[in-house]
CSV table of C-alpha atoms in Angstrom, one decimal:
chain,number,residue,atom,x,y,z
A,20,UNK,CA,9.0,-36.1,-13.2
A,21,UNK,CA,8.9,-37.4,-9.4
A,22,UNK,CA,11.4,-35.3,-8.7
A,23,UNK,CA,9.4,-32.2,-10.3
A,24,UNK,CA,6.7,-33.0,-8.2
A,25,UNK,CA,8.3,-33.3,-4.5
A,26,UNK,CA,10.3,-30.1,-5.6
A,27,UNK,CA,6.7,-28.2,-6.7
A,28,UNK,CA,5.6,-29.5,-3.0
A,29,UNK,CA,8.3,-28.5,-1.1
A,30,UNK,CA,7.4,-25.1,-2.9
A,31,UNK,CA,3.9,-25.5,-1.6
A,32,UNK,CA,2.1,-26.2,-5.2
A,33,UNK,CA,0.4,-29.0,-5.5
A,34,UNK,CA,-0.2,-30.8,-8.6
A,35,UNK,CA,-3.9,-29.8,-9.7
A,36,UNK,CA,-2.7,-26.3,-8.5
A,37,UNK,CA,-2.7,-23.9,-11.8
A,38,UNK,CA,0.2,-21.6,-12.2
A,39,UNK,CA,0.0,-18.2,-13.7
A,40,UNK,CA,4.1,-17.8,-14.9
A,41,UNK,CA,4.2,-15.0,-16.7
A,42,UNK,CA,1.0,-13.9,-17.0
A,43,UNK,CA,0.4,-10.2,-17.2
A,44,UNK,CA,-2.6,-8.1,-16.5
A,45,UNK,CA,-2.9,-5.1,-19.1
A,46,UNK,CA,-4.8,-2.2,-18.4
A,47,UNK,CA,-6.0,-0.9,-22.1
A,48,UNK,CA,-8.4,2.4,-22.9
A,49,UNK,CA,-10.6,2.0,-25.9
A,50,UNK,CA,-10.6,5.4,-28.1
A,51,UNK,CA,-13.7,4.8,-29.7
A,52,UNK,CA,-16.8,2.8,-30.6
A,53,UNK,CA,-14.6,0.6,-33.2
A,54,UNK,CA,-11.9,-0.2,-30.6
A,55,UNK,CA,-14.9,-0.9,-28.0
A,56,UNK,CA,-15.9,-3.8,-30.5
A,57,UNK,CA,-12.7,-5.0,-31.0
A,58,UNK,CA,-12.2,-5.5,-26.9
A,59,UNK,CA,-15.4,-7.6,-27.0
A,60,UNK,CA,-14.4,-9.5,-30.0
A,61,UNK,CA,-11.3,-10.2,-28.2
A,62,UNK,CA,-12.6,-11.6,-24.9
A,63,UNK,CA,-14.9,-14.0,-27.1
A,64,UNK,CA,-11.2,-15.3,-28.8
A,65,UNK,CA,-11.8,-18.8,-26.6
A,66,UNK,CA,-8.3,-20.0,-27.4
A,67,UNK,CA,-6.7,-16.3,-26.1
A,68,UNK,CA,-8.1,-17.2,-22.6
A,69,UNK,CA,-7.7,-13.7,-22.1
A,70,UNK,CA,-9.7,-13.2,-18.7
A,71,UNK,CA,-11.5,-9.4,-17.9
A,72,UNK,CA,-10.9,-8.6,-14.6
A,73,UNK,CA,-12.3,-5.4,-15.9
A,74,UNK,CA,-14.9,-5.2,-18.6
A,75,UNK,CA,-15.4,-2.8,-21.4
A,76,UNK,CA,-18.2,-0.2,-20.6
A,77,UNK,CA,-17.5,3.4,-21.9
A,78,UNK,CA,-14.9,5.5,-24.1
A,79,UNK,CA,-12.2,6.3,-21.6
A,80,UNK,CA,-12.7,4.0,-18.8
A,81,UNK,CA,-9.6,1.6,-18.6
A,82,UNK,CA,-10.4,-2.0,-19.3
A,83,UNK,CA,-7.9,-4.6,-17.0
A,84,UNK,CA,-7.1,-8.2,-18.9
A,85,UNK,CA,-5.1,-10.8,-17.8
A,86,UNK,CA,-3.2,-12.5,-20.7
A,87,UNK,CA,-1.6,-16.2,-19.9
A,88,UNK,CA,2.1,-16.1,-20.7
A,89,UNK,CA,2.0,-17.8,-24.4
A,90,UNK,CA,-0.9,-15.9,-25.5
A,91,UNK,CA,0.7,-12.1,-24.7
A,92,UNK,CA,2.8,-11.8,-27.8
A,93,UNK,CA,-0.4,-12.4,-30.0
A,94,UNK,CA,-2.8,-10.3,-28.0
A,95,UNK,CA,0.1,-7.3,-27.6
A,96,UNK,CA,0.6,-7.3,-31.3
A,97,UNK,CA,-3.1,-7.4,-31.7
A,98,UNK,CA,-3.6,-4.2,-29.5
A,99,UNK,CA,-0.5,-2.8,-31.3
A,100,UNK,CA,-1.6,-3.5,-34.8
A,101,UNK,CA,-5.2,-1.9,-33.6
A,102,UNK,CA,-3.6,1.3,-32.2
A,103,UNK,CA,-4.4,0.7,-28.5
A,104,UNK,CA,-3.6,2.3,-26.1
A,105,UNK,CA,-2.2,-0.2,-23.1
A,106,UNK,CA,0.1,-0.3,-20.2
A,107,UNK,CA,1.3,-3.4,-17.7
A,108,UNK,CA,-0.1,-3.5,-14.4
A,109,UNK,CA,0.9,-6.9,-13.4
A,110,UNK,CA,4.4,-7.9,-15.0
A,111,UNK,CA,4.1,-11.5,-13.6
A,112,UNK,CA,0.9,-12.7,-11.4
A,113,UNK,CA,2.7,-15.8,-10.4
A,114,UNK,CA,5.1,-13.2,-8.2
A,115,UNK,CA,2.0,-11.7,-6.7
A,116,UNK,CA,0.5,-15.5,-5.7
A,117,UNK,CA,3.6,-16.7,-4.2
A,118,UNK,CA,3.7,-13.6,-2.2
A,119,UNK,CA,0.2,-14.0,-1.2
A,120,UNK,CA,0.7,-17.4,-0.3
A,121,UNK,CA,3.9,-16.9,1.6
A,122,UNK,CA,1.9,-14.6,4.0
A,123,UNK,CA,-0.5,-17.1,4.4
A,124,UNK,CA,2.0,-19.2,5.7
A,125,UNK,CA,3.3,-16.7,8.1
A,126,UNK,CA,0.3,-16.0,9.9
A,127,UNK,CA,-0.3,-19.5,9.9
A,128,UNK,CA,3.0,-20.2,11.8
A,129,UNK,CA,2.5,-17.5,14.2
A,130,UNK,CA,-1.4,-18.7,15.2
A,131,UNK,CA,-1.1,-19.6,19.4
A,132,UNK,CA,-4.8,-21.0,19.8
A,133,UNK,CA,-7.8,-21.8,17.9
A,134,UNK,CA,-9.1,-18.4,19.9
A,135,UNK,CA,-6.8,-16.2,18.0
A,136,UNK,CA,-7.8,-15.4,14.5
A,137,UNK,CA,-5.6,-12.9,12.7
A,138,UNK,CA,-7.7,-10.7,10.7
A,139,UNK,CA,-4.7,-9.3,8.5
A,140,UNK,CA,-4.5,-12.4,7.3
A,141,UNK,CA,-6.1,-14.1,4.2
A,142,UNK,CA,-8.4,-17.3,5.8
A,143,UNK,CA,-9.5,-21.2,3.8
A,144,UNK,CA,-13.3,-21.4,4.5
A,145,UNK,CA,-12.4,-24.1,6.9
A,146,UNK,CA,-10.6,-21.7,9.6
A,147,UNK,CA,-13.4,-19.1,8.4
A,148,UNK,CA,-16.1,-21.3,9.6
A,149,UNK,CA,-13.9,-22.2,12.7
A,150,UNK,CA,-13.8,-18.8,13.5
A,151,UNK,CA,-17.5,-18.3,12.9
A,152,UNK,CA,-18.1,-20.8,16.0
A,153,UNK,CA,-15.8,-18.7,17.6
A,154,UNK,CA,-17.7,-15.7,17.4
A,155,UNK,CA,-21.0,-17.7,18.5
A,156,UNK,CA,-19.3,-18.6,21.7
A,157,UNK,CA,-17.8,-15.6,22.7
A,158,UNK,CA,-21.5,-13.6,22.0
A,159,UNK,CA,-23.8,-16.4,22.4
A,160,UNK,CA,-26.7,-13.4,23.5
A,161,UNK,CA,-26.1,-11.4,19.8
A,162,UNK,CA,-24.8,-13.9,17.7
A,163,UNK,CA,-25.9,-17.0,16.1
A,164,UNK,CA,-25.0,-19.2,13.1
A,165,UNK,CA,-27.6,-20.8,10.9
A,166,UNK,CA,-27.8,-22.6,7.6
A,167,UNK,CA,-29.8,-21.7,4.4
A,168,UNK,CA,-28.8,-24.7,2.8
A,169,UNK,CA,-26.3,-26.4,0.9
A,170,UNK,CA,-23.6,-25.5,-2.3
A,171,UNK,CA,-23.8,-27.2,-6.0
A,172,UNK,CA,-20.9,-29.4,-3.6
A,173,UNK,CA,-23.0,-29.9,-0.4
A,174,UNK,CA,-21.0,-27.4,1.4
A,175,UNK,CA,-23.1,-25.8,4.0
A,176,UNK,CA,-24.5,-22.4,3.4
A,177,UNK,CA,-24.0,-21.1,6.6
A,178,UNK,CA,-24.8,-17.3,7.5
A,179,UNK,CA,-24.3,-15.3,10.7
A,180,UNK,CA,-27.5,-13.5,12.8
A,181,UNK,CA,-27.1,-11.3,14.8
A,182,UNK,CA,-29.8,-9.7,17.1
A,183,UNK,CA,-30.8,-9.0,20.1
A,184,UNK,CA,-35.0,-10.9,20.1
A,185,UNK,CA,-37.9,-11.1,18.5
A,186,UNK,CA,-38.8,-12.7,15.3
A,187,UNK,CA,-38.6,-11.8,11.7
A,188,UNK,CA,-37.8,-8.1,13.0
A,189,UNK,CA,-37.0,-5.3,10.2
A,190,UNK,CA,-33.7,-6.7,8.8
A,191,UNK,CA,-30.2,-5.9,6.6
A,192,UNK,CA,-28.9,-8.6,4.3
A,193,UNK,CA,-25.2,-8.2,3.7
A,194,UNK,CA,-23.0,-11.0,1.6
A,195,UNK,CA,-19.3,-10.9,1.1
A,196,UNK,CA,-17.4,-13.3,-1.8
A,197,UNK,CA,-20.3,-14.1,-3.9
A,198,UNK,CA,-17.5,-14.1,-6.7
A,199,UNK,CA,-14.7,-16.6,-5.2
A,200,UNK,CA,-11.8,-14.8,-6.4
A,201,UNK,CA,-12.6,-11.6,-4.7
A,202,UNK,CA,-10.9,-12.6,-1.1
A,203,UNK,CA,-10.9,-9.1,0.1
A,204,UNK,CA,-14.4,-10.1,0.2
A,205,UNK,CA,-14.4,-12.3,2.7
A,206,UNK,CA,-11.8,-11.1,4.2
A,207,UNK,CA,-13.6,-7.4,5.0
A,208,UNK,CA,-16.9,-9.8,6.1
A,209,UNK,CA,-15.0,-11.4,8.6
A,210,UNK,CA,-13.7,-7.9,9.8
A,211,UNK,CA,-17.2,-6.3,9.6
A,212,UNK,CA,-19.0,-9.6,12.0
A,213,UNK,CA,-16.5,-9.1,14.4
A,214,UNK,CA,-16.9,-5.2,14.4
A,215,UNK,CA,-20.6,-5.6,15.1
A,216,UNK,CA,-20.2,-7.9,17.6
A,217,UNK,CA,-17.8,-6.2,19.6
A,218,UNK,CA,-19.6,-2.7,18.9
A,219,UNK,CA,-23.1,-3.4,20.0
A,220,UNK,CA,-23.4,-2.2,23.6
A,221,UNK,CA,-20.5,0.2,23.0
A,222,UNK,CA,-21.2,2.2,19.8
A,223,UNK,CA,-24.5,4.3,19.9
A,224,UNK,CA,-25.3,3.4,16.4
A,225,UNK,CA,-24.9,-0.3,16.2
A,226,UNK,CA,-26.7,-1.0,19.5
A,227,UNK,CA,-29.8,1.5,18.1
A,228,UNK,CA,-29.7,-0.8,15.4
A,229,UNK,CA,-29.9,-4.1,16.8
A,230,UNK,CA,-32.4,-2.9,19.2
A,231,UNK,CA,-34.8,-2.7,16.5
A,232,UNK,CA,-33.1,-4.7,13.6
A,233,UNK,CA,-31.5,-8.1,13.2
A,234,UNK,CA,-28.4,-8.5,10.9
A,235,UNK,CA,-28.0,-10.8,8.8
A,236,UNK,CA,-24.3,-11.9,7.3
A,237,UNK,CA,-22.9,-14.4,4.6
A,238,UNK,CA,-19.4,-14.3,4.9
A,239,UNK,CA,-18.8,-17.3,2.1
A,240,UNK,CA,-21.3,-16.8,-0.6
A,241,UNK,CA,-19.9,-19.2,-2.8
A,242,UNK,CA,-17.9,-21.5,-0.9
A,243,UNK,CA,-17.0,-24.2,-3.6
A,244,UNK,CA,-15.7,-21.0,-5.5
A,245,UNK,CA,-13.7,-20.1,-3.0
A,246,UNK,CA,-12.4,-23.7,-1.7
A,247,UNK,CA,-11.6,-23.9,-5.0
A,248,UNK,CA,-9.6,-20.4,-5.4
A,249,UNK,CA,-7.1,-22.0,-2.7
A,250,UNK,CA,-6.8,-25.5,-3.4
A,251,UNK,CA,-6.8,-25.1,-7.6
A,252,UNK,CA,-7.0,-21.9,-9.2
A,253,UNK,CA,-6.7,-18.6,-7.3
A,254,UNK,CA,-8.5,-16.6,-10.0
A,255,UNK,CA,-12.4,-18.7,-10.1
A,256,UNK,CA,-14.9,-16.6,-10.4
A,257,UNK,CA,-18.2,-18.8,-10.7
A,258,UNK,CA,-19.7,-21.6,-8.8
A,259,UNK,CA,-18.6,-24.9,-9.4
A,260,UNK,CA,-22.0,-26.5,-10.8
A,261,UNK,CA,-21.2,-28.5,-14.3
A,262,UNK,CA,-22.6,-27.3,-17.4
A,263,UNK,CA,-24.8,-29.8,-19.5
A,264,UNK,CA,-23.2,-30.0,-22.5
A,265,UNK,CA,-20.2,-28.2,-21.8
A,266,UNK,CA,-17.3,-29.1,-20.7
A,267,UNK,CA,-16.7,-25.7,-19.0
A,268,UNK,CA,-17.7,-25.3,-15.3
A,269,UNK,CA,-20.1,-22.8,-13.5
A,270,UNK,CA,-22.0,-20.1,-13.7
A,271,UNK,CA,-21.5,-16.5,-12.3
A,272,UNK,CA,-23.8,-16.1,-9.8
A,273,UNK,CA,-24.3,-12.4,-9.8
A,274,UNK,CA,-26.1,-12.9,-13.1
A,275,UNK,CA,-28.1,-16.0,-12.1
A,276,UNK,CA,-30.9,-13.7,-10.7
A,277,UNK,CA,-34.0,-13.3,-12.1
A,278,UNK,CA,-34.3,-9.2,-12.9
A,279,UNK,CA,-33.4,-8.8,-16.4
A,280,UNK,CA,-31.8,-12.1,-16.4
A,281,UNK,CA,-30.3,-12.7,-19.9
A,282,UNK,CA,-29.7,-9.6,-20.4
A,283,UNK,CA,-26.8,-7.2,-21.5
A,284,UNK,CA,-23.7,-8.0,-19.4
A,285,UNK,CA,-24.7,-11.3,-19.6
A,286,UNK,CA,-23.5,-14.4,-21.3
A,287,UNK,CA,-25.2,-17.7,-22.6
A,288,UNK,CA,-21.7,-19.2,-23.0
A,289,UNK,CA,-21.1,-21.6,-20.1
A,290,UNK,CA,-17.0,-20.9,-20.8
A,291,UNK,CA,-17.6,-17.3,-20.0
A,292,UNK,CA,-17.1,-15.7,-16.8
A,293,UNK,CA,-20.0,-14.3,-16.7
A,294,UNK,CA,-22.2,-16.8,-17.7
A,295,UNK,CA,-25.9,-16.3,-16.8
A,296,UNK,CA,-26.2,-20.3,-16.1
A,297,UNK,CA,-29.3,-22.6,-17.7
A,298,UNK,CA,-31.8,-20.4,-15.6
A,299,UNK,CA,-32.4,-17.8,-12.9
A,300,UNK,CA,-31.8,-19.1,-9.7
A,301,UNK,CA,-30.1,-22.5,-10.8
A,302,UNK,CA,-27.2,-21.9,-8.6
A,303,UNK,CA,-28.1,-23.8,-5.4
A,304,UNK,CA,-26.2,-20.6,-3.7
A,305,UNK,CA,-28.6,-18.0,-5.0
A,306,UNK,CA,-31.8,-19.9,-4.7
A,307,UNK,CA,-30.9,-20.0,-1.1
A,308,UNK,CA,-30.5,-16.6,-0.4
A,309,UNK,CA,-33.9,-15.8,-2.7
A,310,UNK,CA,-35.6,-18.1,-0.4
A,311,UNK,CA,-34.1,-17.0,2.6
A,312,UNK,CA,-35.4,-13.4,2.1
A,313,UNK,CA,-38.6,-14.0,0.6
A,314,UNK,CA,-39.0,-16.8,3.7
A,315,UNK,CA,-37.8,-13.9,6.1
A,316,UNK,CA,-40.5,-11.3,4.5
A,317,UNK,CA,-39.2,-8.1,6.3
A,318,UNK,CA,-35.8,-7.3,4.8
A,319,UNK,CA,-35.4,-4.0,4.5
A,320,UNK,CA,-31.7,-3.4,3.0
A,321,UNK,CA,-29.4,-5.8,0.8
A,322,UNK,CA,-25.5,-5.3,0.9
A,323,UNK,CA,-23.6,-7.0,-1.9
A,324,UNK,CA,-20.0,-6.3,-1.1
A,325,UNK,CA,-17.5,-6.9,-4.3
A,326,UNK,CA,-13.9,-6.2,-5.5
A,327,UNK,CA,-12.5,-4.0,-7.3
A,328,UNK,CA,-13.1,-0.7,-8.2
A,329,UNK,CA,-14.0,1.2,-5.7
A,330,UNK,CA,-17.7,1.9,-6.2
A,331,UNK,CA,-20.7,1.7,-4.4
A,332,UNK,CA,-23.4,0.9,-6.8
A,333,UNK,CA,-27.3,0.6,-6.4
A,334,UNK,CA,-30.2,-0.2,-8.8
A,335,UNK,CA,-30.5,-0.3,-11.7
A,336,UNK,CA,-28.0,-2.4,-14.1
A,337,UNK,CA,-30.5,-4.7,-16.2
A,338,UNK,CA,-32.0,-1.1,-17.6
A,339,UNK,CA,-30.8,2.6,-17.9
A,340,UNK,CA,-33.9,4.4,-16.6
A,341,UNK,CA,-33.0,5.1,-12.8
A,342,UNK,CA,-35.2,3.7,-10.2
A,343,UNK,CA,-38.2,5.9,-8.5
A,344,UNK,CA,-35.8,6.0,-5.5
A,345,UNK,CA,-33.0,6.9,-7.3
A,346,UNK,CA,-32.7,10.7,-6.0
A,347,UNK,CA,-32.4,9.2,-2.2
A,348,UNK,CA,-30.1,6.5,-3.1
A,349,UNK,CA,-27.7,8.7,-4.5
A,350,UNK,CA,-27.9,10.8,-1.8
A,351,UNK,CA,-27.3,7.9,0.5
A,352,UNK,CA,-24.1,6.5,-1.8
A,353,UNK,CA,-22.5,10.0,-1.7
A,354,UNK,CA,-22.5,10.6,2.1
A,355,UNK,CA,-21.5,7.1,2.1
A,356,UNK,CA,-18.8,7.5,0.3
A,357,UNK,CA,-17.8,10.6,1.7
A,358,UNK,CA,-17.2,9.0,5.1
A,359,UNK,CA,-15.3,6.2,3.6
A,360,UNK,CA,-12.8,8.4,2.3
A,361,UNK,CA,-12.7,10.7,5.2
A,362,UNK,CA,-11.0,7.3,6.8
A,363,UNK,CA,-7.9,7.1,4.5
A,364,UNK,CA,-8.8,9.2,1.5
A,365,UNK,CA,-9.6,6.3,-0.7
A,366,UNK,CA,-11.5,7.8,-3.5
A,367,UNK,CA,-15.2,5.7,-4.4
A,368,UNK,CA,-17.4,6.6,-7.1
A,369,UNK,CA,-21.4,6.0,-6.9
A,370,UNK,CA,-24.1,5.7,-9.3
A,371,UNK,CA,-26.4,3.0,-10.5
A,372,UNK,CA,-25.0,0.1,-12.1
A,373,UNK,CA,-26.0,0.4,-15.4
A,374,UNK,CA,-24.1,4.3,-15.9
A,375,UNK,CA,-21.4,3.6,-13.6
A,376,UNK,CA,-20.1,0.6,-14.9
A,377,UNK,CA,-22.0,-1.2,-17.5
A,378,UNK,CA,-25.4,-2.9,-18.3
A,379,UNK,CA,-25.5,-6.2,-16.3
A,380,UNK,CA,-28.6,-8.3,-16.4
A,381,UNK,CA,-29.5,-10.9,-13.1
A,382,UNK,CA,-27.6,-9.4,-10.7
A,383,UNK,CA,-28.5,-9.7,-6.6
A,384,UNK,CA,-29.3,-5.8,-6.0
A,385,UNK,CA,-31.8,-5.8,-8.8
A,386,UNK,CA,-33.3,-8.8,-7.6
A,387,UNK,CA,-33.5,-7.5,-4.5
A,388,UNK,CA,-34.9,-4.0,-5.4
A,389,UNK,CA,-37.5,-5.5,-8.1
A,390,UNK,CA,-38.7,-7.6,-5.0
A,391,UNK,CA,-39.3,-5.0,-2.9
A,392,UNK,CA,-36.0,-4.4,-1.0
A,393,UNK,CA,-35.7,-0.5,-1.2
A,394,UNK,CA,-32.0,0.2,0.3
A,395,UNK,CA,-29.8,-2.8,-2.0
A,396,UNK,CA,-26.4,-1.5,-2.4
A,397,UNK,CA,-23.2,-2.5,-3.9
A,398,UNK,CA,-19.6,-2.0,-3.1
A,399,UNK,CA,-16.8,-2.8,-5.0
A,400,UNK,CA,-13.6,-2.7,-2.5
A,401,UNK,CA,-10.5,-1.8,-3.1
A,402,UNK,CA,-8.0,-1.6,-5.2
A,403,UNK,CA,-8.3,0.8,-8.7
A,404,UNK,CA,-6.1,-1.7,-10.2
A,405,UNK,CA,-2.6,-1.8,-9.1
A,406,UNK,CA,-3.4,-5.5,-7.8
A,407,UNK,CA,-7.0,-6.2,-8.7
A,408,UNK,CA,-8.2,-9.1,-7.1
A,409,UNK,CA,-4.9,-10.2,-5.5
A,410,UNK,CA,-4.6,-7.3,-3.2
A,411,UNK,CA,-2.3,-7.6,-0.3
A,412,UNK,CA,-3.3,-8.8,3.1
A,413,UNK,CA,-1.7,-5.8,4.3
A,414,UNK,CA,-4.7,-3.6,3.2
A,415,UNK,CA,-7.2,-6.1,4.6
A,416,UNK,CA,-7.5,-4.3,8.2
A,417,UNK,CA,-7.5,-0.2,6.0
A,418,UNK,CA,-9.9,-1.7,3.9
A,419,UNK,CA,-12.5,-3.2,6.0
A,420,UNK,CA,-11.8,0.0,8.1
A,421,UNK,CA,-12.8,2.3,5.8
A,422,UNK,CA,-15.6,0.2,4.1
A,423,UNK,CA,-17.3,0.2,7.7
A,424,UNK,CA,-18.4,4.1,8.1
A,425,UNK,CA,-20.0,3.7,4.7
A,426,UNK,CA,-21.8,0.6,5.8
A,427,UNK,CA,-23.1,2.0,9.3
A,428,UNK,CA,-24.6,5.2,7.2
A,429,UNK,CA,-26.7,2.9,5.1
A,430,UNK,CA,-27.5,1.0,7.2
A,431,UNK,CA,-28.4,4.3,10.3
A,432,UNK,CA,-30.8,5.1,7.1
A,433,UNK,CA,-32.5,2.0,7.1
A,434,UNK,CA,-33.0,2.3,10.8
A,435,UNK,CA,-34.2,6.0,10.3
A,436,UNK,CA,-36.2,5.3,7.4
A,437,UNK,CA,-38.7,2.6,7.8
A,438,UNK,CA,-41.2,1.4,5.0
């Protein structure tokens, strides 16, 4: 056994760290209502484990699932037996960590100073909030760092302003990694505060932003999520608040808001990942940012940034009827979305939640847009699948490229747009 564990070291796994061997993720297209049933009936199979990176929503659209190793033969026979159709996207997810990992450790070994920061690189929250200091330093007249408060852990909450004066000026909201797992997240937030920083003064429409606008940026949304994604379990989702009751930890934070919390979409199961929690706003993390806003009193614009899919999304998903702004939002979402793939070609659908993707009750943009935030968008970054949340650092840099037109148009409308 001792010998298990120095060898599992020297490998770089430590011994709380889970392991994914053999693990597959299988992309599977539901025919019809029946087979939509069964796909639900199947993610409620507790002892499957079977974990939707993708979840059911309509006929045709593929669902993802990642099966653990011993449970594969039963769920393949299961989809088999129930004439699915279902193909492997991810023949081992273990291979696709120790790659990850391995590249962690080669940026790592390459770092000269505490002033170079590489941003095709994934990042722990430590040398993200290292780097955040950074930033401060080097634009100590745009950029400052404050706290909102503190995780379920008593991590700090800390969030990135940037502006050039005044007080409680017109202002965008933008978070990245509000679902740990989802490091392309942080990843393209890092990217995008650094872009803004360096643009302003240089880039017409930046600087015409800040001029009039402050910025406001939470890079690690969920930070005990996301320590957690590196030190234990790559794929957490939720925060890490425990469950009265339960022995299963956390709650999903994009349904902990209240706008149509409970709802469809939803889950009152604290083992689920995407349980709605106790009730909206329990998560220290999103009461935070609900105070924050309703504190501030002039936001304007809401950015929730995700992975994957490649959507941008906006109100509603707690209901089907689209919002009285729905006509210019779409508008906005499809010259948005235009620009983005005018960058690399990457394809993005837009829509509202609710008939783009599914029904989802308590989630931030409906919060946002119920309390009078007009312009709250979602994105769902890259990929379509081929890697789903495990995509490779070496689309970090295209990605946040691309994403970054698409933000600046929404954001150019807010400007343009008062209310």
């Amino acid at each position: 056994m001792e010998t298990l564990l120095v060898f599992l070291t020297l490998l770089g796994v430590t011994s709380t760290e889970q392991l994914f061997v053999g693990d597959q993720v299988l992309r599977v297209t539901a025919r019809n209502e029946e087979q939509m049933a069964l796909l639900g009936v199947l993610g409620e199979q507790e002892e499957l484990q079977v974990d939707f990176w993708r979840h059911p929503n309509s006929l045709g659209h593929p669902v993802d699932l990642r099966v653990p190793f011993l449970n594969l033969q039963g769920v393949k026979q299961f989809l088999d037996s129930q004439n699915f159709s279902y193909s492997i996207m991810i023949e081992d997810l273990q291979e696709l960590l120790d790659e990850e990992k391995e590249s962690m450790r080669r940026s790592r070994r390459v770092k000269r100073s505490s002033r170079t920061f590489d941003f095709a690189s994934y990042h722990t929250i430590d040398e993200i909030y290292d780097w955040m200091d950074v930033l401060v330093e080097d634009h100590p007249n745009l950029v400052s760092k404050i706290q909102i408060g503190q995780s379920y852990e008593n991590r700090a909450l800390y969030v990135l302003k940037f502006s050039t004066g005044g007080w409680k000026r017109p202002a965008i909201w933008l978070d990245t990694g509000i679902h740990s797992r989802e490091w392309i997240t942080q990843a393209t937030g890092v990217w995008t505060a650094n872009k803004i920083a360096k643009e302003y003064g240089q880039n017409p429409p930046v600087t015409a932003i800040l001029d009039s606008m402050d910025i406001f940026l939470e890079i690690v949304t969920n930070p005990d999520g996301f320590a957690f994604t590196h030190s234990s379990n790559r794929l957490w989702r939720k925060t890490r608040s425990l469950n009265a009751g339960s022995r299963c930890v956390g709650v999903d934070p994009n349904r902990n808001w209240d706008a149509g919390f409970g709802g469809a979409g939803s889950s009152s199961n604290p083992c689920s990942e995407t349980y709605h929690g106790p009730h909206a706003h329990s998560e220290r993390e999103v009461r935070a940012i609900v105070d924050f806003i309703r504190a501030h009193g002039n936001v304007k614009s809401v950015i929730s940034i995700h992975s994957y899919s490649q959507m941008l999304l906006f109100p509603y998903g707690y209901r089907r009827e689209p919002t009285p702004d729905h006509q210019e939002m779409n508008e906005l979402a499809k010259k948005a979305v235009s620009d983005l793939a005018a960058v690399f070609g990457t394809k993005y659908t837009y829509g509202s939640i609710a008939t783009t993707i599914y029904m989802a009750g308590g989630t931030t943009i409906d919060w946002a847009y119920d309390n009078g935030v007009k312009y709250s968008f979602t994105l769902e970054l890259r990929d379509s699948g081929r890697y789903g949340f495990l995509l490779p650092s070496s689309q970090i840099v295209p990605t946040a490229t691309e994403t970054w037109p698409a933000l600046l148009d929404i954001m150019v409308h807010v400007l343009e747009h008062p209310y």
